[in-house]
Coordinates of C-alpha atoms in Angstrom, one line a residue:
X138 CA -3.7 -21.2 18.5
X139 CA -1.0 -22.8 16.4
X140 CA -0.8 -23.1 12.7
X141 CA 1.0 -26.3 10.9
X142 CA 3.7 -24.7 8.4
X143 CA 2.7 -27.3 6.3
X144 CA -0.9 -26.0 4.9
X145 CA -2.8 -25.5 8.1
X146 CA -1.4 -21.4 8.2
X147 CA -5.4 -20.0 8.0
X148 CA -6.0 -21.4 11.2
X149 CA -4.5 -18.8 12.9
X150 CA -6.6 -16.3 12.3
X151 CA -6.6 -15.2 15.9
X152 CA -3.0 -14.9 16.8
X153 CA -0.8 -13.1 14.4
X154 CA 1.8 -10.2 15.0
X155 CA 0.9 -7.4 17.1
X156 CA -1.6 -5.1 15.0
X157 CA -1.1 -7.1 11.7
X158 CA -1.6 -4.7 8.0
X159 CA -4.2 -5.1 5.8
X160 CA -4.3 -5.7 1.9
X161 CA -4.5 -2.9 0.4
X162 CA -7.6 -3.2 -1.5
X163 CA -11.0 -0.8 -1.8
X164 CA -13.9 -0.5 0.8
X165 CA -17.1 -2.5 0.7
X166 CA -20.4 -0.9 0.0
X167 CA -22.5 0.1 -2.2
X168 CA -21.4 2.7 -5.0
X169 CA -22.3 6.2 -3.8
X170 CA -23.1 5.7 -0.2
X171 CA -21.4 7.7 2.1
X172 CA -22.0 6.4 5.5
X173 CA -21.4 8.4 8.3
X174 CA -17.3 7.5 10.1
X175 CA -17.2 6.9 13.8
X176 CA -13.9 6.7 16.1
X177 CA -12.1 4.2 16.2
X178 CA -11.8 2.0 18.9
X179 CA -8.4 2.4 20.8
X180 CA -6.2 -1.3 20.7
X181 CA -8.0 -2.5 18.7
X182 CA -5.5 -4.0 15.4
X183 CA -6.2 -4.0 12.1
X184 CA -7.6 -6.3 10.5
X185 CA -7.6 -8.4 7.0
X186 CA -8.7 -7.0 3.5
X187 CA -12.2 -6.7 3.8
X188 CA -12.3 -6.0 7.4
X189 CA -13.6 -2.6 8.4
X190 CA -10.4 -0.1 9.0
X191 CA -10.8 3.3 9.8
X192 CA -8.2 6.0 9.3
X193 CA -9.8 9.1 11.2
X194 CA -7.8 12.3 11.7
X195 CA -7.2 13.5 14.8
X196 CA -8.8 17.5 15.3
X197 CA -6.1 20.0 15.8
X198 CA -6.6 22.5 18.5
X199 CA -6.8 26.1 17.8
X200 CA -3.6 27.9 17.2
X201 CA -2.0 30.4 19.6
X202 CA -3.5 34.0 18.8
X203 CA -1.1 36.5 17.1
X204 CA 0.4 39.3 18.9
X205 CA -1.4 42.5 17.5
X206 CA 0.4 43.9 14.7
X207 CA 0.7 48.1 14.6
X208 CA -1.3 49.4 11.3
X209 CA 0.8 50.3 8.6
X210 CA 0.9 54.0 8.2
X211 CA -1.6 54.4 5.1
X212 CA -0.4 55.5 1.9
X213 CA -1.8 58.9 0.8
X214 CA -4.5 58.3 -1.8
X215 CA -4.6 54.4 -1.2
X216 CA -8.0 53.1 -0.1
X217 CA -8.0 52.1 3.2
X218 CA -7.8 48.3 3.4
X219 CA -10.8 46.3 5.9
X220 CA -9.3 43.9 8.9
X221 CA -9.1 40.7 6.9
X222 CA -11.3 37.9 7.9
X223 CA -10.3 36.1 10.5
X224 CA -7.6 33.1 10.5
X225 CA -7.6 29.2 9.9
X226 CA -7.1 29.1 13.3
X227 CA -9.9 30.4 14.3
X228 CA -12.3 29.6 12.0
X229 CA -14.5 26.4 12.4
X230 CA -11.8 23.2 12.3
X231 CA -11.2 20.5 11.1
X232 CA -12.8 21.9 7.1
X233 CA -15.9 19.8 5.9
X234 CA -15.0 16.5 4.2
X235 CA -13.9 16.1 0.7
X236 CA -16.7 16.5 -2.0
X237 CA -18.7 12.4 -2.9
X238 CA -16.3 10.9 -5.4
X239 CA -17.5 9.8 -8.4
X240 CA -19.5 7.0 -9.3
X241 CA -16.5 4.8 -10.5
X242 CA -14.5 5.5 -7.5
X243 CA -16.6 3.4 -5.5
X244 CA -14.8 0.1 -6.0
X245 CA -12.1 -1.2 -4.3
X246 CA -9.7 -4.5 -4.6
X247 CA -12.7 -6.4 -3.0
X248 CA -15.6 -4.8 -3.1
X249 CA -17.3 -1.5 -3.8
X250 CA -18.1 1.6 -1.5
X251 CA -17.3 5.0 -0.4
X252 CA -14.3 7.1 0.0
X253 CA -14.4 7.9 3.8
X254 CA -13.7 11.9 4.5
X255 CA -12.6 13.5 7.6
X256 CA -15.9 13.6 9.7
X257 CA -18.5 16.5 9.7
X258 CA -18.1 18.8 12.5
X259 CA -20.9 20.7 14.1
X260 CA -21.5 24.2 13.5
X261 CA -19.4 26.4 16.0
X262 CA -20.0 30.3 16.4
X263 CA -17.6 32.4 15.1
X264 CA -15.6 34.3 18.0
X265 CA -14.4 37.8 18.3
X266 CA -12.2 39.1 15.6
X267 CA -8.4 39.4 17.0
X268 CA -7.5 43.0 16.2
X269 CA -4.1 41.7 16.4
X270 CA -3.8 39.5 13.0
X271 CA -6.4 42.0 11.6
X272 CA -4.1 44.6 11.4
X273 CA -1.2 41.9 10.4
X274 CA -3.5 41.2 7.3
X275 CA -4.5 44.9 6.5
X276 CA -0.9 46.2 6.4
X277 CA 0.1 43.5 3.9
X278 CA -2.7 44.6 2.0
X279 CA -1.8 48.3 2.2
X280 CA 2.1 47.4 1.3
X281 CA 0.7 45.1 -1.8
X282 CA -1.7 47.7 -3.2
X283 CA 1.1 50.3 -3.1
X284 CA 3.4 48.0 -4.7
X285 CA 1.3 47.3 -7.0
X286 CA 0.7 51.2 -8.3
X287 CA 4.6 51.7 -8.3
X288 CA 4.8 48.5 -10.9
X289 CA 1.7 50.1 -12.8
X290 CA 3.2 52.8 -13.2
X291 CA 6.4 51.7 -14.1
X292 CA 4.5 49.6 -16.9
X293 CA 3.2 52.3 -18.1
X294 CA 6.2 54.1 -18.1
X295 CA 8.3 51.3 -19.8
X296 CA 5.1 50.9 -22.5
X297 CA 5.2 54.8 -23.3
X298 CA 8.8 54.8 -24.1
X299 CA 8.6 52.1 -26.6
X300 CA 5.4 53.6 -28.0
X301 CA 3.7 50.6 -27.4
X302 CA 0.6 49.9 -25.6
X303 CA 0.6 46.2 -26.3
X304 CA 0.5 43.1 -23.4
X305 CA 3.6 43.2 -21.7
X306 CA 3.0 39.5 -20.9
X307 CA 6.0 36.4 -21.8
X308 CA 5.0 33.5 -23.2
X309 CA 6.3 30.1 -22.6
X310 CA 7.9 28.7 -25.9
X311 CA 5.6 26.3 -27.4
X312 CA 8.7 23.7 -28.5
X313 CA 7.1 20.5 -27.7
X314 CA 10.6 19.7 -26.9
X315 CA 10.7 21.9 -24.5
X316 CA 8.0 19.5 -22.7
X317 CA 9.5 16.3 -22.3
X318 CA 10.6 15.0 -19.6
X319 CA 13.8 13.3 -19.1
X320 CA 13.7 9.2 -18.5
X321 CA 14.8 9.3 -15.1
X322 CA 12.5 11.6 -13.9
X323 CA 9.6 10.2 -12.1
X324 CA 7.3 11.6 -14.5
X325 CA 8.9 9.7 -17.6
X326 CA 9.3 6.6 -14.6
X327 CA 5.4 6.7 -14.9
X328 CA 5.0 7.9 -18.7
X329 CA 6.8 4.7 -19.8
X330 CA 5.0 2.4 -16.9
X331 CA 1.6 3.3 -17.3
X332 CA 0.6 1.7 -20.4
X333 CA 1.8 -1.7 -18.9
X334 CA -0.6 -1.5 -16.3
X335 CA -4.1 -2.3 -15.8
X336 CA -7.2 -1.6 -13.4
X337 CA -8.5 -5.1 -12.5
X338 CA -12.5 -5.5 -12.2
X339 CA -13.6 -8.5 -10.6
X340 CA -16.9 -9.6 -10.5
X341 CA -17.8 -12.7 -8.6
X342 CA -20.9 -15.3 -9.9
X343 CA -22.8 -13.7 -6.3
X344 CA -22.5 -10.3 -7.0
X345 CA -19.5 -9.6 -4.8
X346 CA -16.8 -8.1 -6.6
X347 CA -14.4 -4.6 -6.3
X348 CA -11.4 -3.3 -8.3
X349 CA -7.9 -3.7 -7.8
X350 CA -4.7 -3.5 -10.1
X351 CA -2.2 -5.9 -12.1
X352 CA 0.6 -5.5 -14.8
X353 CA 1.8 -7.4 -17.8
X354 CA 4.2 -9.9 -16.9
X355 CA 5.2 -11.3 -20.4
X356 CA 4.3 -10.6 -24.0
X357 CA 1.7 -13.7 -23.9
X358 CA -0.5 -11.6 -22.0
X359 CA -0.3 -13.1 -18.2
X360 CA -0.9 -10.1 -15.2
X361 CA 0.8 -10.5 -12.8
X362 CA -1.5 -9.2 -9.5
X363 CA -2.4 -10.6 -6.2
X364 CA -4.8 -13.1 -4.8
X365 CA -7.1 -11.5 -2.8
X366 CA -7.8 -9.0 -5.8
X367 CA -9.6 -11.8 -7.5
X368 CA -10.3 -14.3 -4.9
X369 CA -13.7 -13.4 -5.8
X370 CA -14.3 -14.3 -9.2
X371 CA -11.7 -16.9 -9.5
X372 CA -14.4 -19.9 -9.7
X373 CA -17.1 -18.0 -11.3
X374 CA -17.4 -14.8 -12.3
X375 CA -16.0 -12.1 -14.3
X376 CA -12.2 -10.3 -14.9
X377 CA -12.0 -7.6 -16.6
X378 CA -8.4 -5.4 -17.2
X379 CA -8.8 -2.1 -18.2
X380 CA -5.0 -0.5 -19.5
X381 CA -4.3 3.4 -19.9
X382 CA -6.0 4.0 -22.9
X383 CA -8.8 3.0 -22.2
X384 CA -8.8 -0.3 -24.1
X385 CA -10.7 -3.7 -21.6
X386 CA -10.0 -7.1 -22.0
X387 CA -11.3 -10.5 -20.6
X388 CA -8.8 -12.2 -18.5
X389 CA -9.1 -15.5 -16.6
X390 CA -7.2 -17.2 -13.6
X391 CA -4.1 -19.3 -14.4
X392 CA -3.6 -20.2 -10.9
X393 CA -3.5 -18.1 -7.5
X394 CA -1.8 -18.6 -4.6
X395 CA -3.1 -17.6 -1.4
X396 CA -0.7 -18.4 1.1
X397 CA 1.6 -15.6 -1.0
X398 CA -1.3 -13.6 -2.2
X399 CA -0.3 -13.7 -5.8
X400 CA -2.6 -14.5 -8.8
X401 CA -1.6 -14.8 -12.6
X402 CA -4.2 -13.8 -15.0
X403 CA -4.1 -14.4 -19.2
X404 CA -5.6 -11.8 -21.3
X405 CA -8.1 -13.5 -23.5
X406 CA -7.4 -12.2 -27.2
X407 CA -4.4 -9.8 -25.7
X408 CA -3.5 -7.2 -28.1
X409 CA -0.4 -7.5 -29.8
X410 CA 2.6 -5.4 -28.8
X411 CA 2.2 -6.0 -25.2
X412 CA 5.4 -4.7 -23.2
X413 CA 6.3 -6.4 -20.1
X414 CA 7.3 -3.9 -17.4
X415 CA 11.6 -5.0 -16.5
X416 CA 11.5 -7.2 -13.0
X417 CA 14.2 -5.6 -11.1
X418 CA 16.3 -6.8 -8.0
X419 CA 14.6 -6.6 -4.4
X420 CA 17.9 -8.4 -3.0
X421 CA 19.3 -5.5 -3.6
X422 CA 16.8 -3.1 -2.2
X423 CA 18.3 -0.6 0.2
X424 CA 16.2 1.5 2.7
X425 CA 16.1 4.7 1.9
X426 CA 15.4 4.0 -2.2
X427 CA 13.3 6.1 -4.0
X428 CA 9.8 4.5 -5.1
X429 CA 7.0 4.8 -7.5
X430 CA 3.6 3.0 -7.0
X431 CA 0.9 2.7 -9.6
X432 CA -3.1 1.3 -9.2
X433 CA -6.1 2.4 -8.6
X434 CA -7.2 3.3 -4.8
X435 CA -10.6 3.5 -4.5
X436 CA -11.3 3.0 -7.9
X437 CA -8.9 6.1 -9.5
X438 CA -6.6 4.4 -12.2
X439 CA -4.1 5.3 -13.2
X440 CA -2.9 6.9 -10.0
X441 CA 1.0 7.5 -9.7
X442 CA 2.3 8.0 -6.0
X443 CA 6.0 8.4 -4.8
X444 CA 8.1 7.4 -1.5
X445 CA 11.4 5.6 -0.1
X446 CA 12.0 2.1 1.2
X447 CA 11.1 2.5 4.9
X448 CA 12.3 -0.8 5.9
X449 CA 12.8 -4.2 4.6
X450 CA 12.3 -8.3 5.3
X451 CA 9.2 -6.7 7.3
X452 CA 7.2 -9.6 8.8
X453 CA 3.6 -9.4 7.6
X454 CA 0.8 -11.6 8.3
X455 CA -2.7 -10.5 6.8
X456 CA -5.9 -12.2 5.4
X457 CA -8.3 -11.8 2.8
X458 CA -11.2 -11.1 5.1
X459 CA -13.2 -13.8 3.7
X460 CA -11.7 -16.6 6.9
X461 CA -9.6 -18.2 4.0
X462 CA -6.3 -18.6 5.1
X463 CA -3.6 -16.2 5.9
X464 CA -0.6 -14.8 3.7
X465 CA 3.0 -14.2 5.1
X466 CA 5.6 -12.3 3.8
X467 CA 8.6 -10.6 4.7
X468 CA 8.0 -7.5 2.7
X469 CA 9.5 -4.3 1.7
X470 CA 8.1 -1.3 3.5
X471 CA 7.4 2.0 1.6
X472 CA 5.5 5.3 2.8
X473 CA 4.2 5.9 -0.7
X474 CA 0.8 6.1 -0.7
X475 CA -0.9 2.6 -0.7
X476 CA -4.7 3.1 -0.6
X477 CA -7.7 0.2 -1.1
X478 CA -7.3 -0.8 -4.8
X479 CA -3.3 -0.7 -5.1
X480 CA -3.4 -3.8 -4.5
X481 CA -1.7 -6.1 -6.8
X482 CA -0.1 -3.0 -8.6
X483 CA 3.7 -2.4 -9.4
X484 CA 5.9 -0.9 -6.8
X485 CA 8.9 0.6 -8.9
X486 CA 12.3 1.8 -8.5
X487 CA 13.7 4.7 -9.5
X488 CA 14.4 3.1 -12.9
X489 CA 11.3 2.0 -13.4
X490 CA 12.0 -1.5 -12.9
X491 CA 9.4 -3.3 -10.4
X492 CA 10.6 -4.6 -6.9
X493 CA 7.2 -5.3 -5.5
X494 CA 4.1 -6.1 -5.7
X495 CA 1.7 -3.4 -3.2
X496 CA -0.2 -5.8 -1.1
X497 CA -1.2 -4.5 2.4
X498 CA -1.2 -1.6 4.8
X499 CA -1.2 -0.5 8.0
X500 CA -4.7 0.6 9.4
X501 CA -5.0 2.6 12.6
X502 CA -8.2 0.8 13.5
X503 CA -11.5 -0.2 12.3
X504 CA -15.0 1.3 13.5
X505 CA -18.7 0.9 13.4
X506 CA -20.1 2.0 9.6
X507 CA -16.6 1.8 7.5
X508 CA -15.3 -0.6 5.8
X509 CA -11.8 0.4 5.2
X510 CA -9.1 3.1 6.0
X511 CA -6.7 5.3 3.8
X512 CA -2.9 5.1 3.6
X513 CA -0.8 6.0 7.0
X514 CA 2.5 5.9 5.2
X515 CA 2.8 2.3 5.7
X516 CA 2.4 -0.2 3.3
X517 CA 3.9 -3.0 2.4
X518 CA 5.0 -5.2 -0.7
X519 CA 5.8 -8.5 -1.9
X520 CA 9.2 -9.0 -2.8
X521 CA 9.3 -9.2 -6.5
X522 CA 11.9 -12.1 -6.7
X523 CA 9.6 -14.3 -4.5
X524 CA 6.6 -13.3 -6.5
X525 CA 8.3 -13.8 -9.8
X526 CA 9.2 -17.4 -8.4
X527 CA 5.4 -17.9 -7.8
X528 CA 4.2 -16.5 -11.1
X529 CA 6.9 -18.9 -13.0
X530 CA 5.3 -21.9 -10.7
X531 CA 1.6 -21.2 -11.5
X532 CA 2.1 -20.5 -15.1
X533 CA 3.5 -23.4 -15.4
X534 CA 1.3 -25.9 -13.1
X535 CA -1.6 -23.7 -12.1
X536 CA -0.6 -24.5 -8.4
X537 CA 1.7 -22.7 -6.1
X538 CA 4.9 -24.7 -4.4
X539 CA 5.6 -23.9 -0.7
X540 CA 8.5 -25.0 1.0
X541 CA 8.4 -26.1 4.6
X542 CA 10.2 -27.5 7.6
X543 CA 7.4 -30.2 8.7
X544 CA 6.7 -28.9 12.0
X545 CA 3.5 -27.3 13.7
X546 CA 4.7 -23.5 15.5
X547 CA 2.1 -21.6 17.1
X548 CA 1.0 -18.2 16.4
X549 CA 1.5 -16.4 19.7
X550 CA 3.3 -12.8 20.3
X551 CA 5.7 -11.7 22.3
X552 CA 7.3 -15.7 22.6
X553 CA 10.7 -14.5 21.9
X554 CA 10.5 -16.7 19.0
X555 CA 8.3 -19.2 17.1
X556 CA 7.5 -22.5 19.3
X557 CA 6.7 -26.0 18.4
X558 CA 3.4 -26.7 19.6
X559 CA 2.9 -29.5 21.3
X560 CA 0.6 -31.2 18.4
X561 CA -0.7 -30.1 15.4
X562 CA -4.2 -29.6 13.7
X563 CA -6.4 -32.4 14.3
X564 CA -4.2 -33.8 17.3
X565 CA -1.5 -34.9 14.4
X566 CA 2.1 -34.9 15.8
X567 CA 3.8 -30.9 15.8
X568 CA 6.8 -32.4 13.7
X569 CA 5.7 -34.6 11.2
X570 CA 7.6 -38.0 11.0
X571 CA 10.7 -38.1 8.8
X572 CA 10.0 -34.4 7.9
X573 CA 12.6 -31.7 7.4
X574 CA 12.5 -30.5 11.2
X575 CA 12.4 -34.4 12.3
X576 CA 15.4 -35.4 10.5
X577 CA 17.1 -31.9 11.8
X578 CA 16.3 -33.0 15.8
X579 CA 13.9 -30.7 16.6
X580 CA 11.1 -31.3 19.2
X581 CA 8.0 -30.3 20.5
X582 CA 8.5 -27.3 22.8
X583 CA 11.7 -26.2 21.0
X584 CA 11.9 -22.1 20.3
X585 CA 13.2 -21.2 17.2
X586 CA 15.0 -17.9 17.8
X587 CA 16.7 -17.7 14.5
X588 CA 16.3 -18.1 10.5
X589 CA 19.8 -18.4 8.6
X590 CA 20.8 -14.6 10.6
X591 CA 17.5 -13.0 10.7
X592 CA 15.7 -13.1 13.7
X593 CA 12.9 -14.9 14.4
X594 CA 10.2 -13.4 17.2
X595 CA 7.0 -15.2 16.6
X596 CA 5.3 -18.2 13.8
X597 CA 4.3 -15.8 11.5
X598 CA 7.8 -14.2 11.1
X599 CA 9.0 -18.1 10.2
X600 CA 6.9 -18.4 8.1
X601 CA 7.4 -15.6 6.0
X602 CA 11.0 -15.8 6.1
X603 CA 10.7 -19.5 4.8
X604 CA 8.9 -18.7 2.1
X605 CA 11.5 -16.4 0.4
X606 CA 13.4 -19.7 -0.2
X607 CA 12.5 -22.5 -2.4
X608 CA 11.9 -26.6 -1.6
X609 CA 15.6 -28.1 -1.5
X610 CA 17.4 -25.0 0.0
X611 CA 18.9 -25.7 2.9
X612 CA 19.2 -23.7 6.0
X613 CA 20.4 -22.5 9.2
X614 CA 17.9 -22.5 12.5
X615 CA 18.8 -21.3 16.2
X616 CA 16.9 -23.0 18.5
X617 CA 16.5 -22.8 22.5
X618 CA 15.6 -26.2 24.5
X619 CA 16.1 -26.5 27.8
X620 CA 17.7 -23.4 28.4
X621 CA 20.2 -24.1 25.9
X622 CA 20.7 -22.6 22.6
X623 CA 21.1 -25.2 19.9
X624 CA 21.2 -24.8 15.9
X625 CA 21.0 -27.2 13.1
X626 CA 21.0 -27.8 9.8
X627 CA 17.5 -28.3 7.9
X628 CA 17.1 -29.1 4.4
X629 CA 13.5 -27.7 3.2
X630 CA 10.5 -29.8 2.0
X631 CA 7.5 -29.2 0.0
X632 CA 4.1 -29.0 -0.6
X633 CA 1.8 -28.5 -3.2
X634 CA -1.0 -26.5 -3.6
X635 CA -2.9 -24.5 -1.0
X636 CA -4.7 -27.3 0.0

């Protein structure tokens, strides 16, 4: 299918890169059911926010047995210690699922529902006892208890000689000084970003609705978050943002933007003394940086996880799992853990200044009964200098301003690059007339192997590579026709609104 670069990019839903990310936003369900998870099928990619993903862990085999270990020659006096029980290894595996999380856990960036565990296992009979790691077990035992009377008695020893029979115990000091910890650390990193940052509840007018997370952008109260967190409610329904403490507030929509998946909520009646968290630079990201992340997966706010830049200008196309349209970016990786309901939360440098905005991750699949999967180490966020570009553009019309090169490329992988379809949506001509790309020379059938210097291997990766610029910017593209390689100079155009 092709996509027109000019507003058409939902309608290819059925073509984007190979095994696209999801948002990053909480399962659907009911609160407190815990339906049963099933494998997931093999090839088959993940799939937008609300589409069912799967993260089920693989079952370990049994570990090798132990060589038998000699008993320890037994202390006189000591009581003789049992073969210990047997190991992990042997033992029934994988261990039961995690106990039901509780009852506000259950909602996610678009909906509510369960926490998926690791699945039940059947019961197995317990096998022989290995003599081998028995006796391993019992002579640590027998070494530990004999230790243990040489210290006792050296206690006692040390106590009788001061003519004491007090606790020998230390205390830690109890200088509340002693307990701070320094800014740079990523516990004062999180101290000083929490309060900035709030659990979104979204409640739509037809009872849909989930949680996801935001954080003040200015002292007037706008959050900055994504789309698909309140895609929702955003025509009628209900936004709530919960901070640290505690404290809710009403919020509404300023505008959203879905082809970026960022939103801009206001506070209604914000509190005074709002602090803004400090917008870093993700230009000057490099792989390899430390990184904080801050939401609420699967409901738990508040939740402070840690990682590097894996990678950036990471092509990403992903939906909201509604059929709406698709965002792109070319995001910053990061293995900190990204979970349903980060979404729209801070992803911070080592400084505590934000460089992202968590909006998707990678799923290993999807299968019958779940609705979602957990983080794989691979998630992915939106640049904060094109999100801040967006936020400043919806603030200040309500509607989000895409720039474009006027020409239909279709959504196909493994093209070696991003082709001009022959026509675009409705049987319109693939490079509109007098556009940017019709101005530049380019044609129907032309492959576009190259953006400025970044490589360009399918539509979607265009895409989200030209909307880190702005309208006016002009540009570099690389271009095969004909078996030659060709570039030209484009100068990029605009269009308003998602519509």
């Amino acid at each position: 299918m092709s996509t027109e670069n000019e507003g058409n990019e939902g309608t290819a839903a059925e073509a984007v890169p190979s095994v696209p990310p999801v948002p990053a936003d909480a399962p659907q369900g009911s609160p407190g059911s815990t339906p049963a998870p099933a494998p997931a099928p093999e090839g088959e990619p993940a799939t937008a926010a609300t589409t069912p993903m799967a993260s089920v862990p693989p079952t370990p085999s049994h570990a090798p047995h132990t060589p038998q270990t000699p008993h320890a020659p037994q202390t006189p006096h000591a009581p003789q210690t049992p073969h210990a029980p047997q190991s992990a290894a042997e033992a029934n595996w994988p261990p039961p699922p995690p106990p039901a999380v509780p009852a506000y856990a259950s909602h996610g960036a678009d909906g509510g529902g369960p926490v998926w565990g690791a699945p039940s296992q059947p019961y197995a009979p317990e096998g022989p006892r290995k003599r081998g790691m028995g006796g391993l077990v019992a002579a640590v035992a027998v070494a530990a208890l004999v230790a243990g009377g040489i210290g006792g008695a050296f206690g006692y020893w040390a106590a009788d000689r001061n003519g004491s029979s007090g606790s020998t115990t230390v205390s830690a000091s109890a200088n509340q000084q002693d307990l701070k910890r320094d800014p740079g650390t990523v516990a004062g990193v999180a101290a000083k970003a929490l309060p900035s940052v709030v659990t979104i509840d979204a409640q739509g007018g037809d009872g849909e609705g989930g949680t996801g997370t935001g954080f003040v952008y200015d002292k007037e109260g706008h959050i900055l978050t994504n789309n698909h967190v309140v895609a929702s409610a955003a025509d009628s329904g209900q936004l709530t943002a919960t901070f640290s403490n505690g404290k809710k507030y009403g919020a509404e929509v300023v505008g959203r933007a879905q082809g970026y998946d960022v939103a801009v909520l206001k506070l209604k009646n914000p509190p005074s003394g709002l602090t803004p968290l400090a917008l870093g630079n993700s230009d000057q990201v490099a792989v390899g940086d430390s990184t904080i992340a801050i939401g609420a997966p699967f409901g738990l706010s508040n939740t402070v996880t840690t990682g590097i830049i894996s990678a950036k200008n990471r092509p990403v196309a992903s939906g909201d799992g509604s059929g709406g349209s698709n965002s792109y970016m070319s995001a910053l990786q990061t293995d900190a853990s990204i979970n349903p309901g980060n979404s729209g939360g801070p992803l911070l440098d080592a400084r505590g200044a934000v460089i992202g905005i968590n909006s998707a991750i990678q799923s290993t699949g999807s299968s019958v009964g779940q609705t979602q999967a957990g983080s794989i180490g691979l998630g992915f966020a939106i640049p904060i200098n094109q999100a801040t570009n967006v936020a400043q553009q919806l603030i200040k019309t309500g509607k989000p301003v895409y720039p474009v090169i006027g020409a239909t490329v279709t959504m196909d992988e493994k093209t070696g690059g991003a082709v001009i379809s022959d026509q675009g949506a409705g049987g319109t001509p693939a490079v509109s007339k007098d556009g940017p790309a019709d101005r530049a020379g380019l044609k129907a059938g032309d492959v576009i192997t190259k953006f400025n210097d970044t490589v360009i291997d399918s539509g979607p990766t265009l895409i989200g590579e030209i909307w880190t610029h702005k309208p006016g910017d002009r540009v570099t593209l690389t271009y095969q026709r004909d078996g030659r390689t060709e570039t030209a100079q484009v100068t990029l155009g605009e269009r308003n609104g998602d519509n």
